[in-house]
Amino acid sequence: MADLGKALLVLGGVIFLVGAVLLLAGRFNLPLGRLPGDIVYRGRNSVFYFPIVTCILISVVLSLIFWLFGRGQR
């Protein structure tokens, strides 16, 4: 039961940090979600939005961070 509590605390902390980063990105007008290459289709009654370049950028940054943390564990 204690392990589950620890896992939930860590997960909550990660969600908190992601939320804080997104709030700061919005406050400093960082163009996450509006990068060149993101797909936006505006129809008459609908909008389709797929931020492919933003997803790739976030994936590369997270991969580098996890690689650095993993390298530090050795």
Coordinates of N, CA and C in Angstrom, one line a residue:
M1 N 0.8 -1.2 0.0 CA 0.0 0.0 0.0 C 0.9 1.3 0.0
A2 N 2.0 1.2 0.7 CA 2.9 2.4 0.7 C 3.5 2.7 -0.6
D3 N 3.8 1.6 -1.4 CA 4.3 1.8 -2.7 C 3.4 2.5 -3.6
L4 N 2.1 2.1 -3.5 CA 1.1 2.8 -4.3 C 1.0 4.3 -4.0
G5 N 1.0 4.6 -2.7 CA 1.0 6.0 -2.2 C 2.2 6.8 -2.8
K6 N 3.4 6.2 -2.8 CA 4.5 6.9 -3.3 C 4.4 7.1 -4.8
A7 N 3.9 6.1 -5.5 CA 3.7 6.2 -7.0 C 2.7 7.3 -7.3
L8 N 1.6 7.4 -6.5 CA 0.6 8.5 -6.7 C 1.2 9.8 -6.4
L9 N 2.0 10.0 -5.4 CA 2.6 11.2 -5.1 C 3.6 11.7 -6.2
V10 N 4.3 10.7 -6.8 CA 5.3 11.1 -7.9 C 4.5 11.5 -9.1
L11 N 3.4 10.7 -9.4 CA 2.6 11.0 -10.6 C 1.9 12.4 -10.4
G12 N 1.5 12.7 -9.2 CA 0.9 14.0 -9.0 C 1.9 15.1 -9.1
G13 N 3.1 14.9 -8.7 CA 4.2 15.9 -8.9 C 4.5 16.1 -10.3
V14 N 4.6 15.1 -11.1 CA 4.8 15.2 -12.5 C 3.7 16.0 -13.2
I15 N 2.5 15.7 -12.9 CA 1.4 16.4 -13.5 C 1.4 17.9 -13.1
F16 N 1.8 18.2 -11.8 CA 2.0 19.6 -11.4 C 3.0 20.3 -12.2
L17 N 4.2 19.6 -12.4 CA 5.3 20.3 -13.1 C 4.9 20.5 -14.6
V18 N 4.2 19.6 -15.2 CA 3.8 19.8 -16.6 C 2.8 20.9 -16.7
G19 N 1.9 21.0 -15.7 CA 1.0 22.1 -15.7 C 1.7 23.5 -15.5
A20 N 2.6 23.5 -14.6 CA 3.4 24.8 -14.4 C 4.2 25.2 -15.6
V21 N 4.8 24.2 -16.3 CA 5.5 24.5 -17.5 C 4.6 25.1 -18.6
L22 N 3.4 24.5 -18.7 CA 2.4 25.0 -19.7 C 1.9 26.4 -19.4
L23 N 1.7 26.6 -18.1 CA 1.3 28.0 -17.7 C 2.4 29.0 -18.0
L24 N 3.6 28.7 -17.7 CA 4.7 29.6 -18.0 C 4.9 29.8 -19.5
A25 N 4.7 28.7 -20.3 CA 4.9 28.8 -21.8 C 3.8 29.8 -22.3
G26 N 2.6 29.7 -21.8 CA 1.5 30.6 -22.2 C 1.8 32.1 -21.8
R27 N 2.4 32.2 -20.6 CA 2.6 33.6 -20.1 C 3.7 34.3 -20.9
F28 N 4.7 33.5 -21.3 CA 5.9 34.1 -22.1 C 5.7 34.0 -23.6
N29 N 4.5 33.7 -24.0 CA 4.1 33.6 -25.4 C 5.0 32.7 -26.2
L30 N 5.4 31.6 -25.7 CA 6.2 30.6 -26.4 C 5.2 29.9 -27.4
P31 N 5.7 29.7 -28.6 CA 4.8 29.3 -29.7 C 4.5 27.8 -29.7
L32 N 4.5 27.1 -28.5 CA 4.2 25.7 -28.5 C 2.8 25.5 -29.0
G33 N 2.6 24.6 -30.0 CA 1.3 24.4 -30.5 C 1.0 25.3 -31.7
R34 N 1.9 26.2 -32.0 CA 1.7 27.1 -33.2 C 3.0 27.2 -34.0
L35 N 3.8 26.1 -34.0 CA 5.0 26.1 -34.8 C 4.8 25.9 -36.2
P36 N 5.7 26.3 -37.1 CA 5.5 26.0 -38.5 C 5.6 24.5 -38.7
G37 N 4.6 24.0 -39.5 CA 4.5 22.6 -39.7 C 3.4 21.9 -39.0
D38 N 2.8 22.6 -38.0 CA 1.6 22.1 -37.3 C 0.4 22.2 -38.2
I39 N -0.4 21.2 -38.2 CA -1.5 21.1 -39.2 C -2.7 21.7 -38.6
V40 N -3.3 22.7 -39.3 CA -4.6 23.3 -38.9 C -5.5 23.3 -40.1
Y41 N -6.7 22.7 -40.0 CA -7.6 22.8 -41.1 C -8.9 23.5 -40.5
R42 N -9.3 24.6 -41.1 CA -10.5 25.3 -40.6 C -11.6 25.1 -41.7
G43 N -12.6 24.4 -41.3 CA -13.8 24.3 -42.2 C -14.8 25.3 -41.9
R44 N -16.0 25.2 -42.4 CA -17.0 26.2 -42.1 C -17.5 26.0 -40.7
N45 N -17.7 24.8 -40.3 CA -18.2 24.6 -38.9 C -17.3 23.8 -38.0
S46 N -16.1 23.5 -38.4 CA -15.2 22.8 -37.6 C -13.7 23.2 -37.8
V47 N -12.9 22.8 -36.8 CA -11.5 23.0 -36.9 C -10.8 21.7 -36.5
F48 N -9.9 21.3 -37.4 CA -9.0 20.1 -37.1 C -7.6 20.6 -36.8
Y49 N -7.1 20.2 -35.7 CA -5.8 20.8 -35.3 C -4.9 19.6 -34.9
F50 N -3.7 19.5 -35.5 CA -2.8 18.4 -35.1 C -1.4 19.0 -35.0
P51 N -0.8 19.2 -33.8 CA 0.5 19.9 -33.6 C 1.6 18.9 -33.8
I52 N 1.9 18.4 -35.0 CA 2.9 17.4 -35.2 C 4.3 17.8 -34.9
V53 N 4.6 19.0 -35.3 CA 6.0 19.5 -35.1 C 6.2 19.8 -33.6
T54 N 5.2 20.3 -32.9 CA 5.3 20.5 -31.5 C 5.5 19.1 -30.7
C55 N 4.8 18.1 -31.2 CA 4.9 16.8 -30.6 C 6.3 16.2 -30.8
I56 N 6.9 16.4 -32.0 CA 8.2 15.9 -32.3 C 9.3 16.7 -31.4
L57 N 9.1 18.0 -31.3 CA 10.0 18.8 -30.4 C 10.0 18.4 -29.0
I58 N 8.8 18.2 -28.4 CA 8.6 17.8 -27.0 C 9.2 16.4 -26.9
S59 N 9.1 15.5 -27.8 CA 9.6 14.1 -27.8 C 11.1 14.2 -27.7
V60 N 11.7 15.0 -28.6 CA 13.2 15.1 -28.6 C 13.7 15.6 -27.3
V61 N 13.1 16.7 -26.7 CA 13.5 17.3 -25.5 C 13.4 16.3 -24.3
L62 N 12.3 15.6 -24.3 CA 12.1 14.6 -23.2 C 13.1 13.4 -23.3
S63 N 13.3 13.0 -24.6 CA 14.3 11.9 -24.8 C 15.7 12.3 -24.3
L64 N 16.1 13.6 -24.6 CA 17.4 14.0 -24.1 C 17.5 14.1 -22.6
I65 N 16.4 14.6 -22.0 CA 16.3 14.7 -20.5 C 16.4 13.3 -19.9
F66 N 15.6 12.3 -20.4 CA 15.7 10.9 -19.8 C 17.0 10.3 -20.1
W67 N 17.6 10.6 -21.2 CA 18.9 10.0 -21.5 C 20.0 10.5 -20.5
L68 N 19.9 11.8 -20.3 CA 20.9 12.4 -19.3 C 20.7 11.8 -17.9
F69 N 19.4 11.7 -17.5 CA 19.1 11.1 -16.2 C 19.6 9.6 -16.1
G70 N 19.3 8.9 -17.2 CA 19.8 7.5 -17.2 C 21.3 7.4 -17.2
R71 N 21.9 8.3 -17.9 CA 23.4 8.3 -17.9 C 24.0 8.6 -16.5
G72 N 23.3 9.4 -15.8 CA 23.7 9.8 -14.4 C 23.5 8.7 -13.4
Q73 N 22.6 7.7 -13.7 CA 22.4 6.6 -12.8 C 23.5 5.5 -12.8
R74 N 24.3 5.5 -13.9 CA 25.4 4.5 -14.0 C 26.5 4.8 -13.1

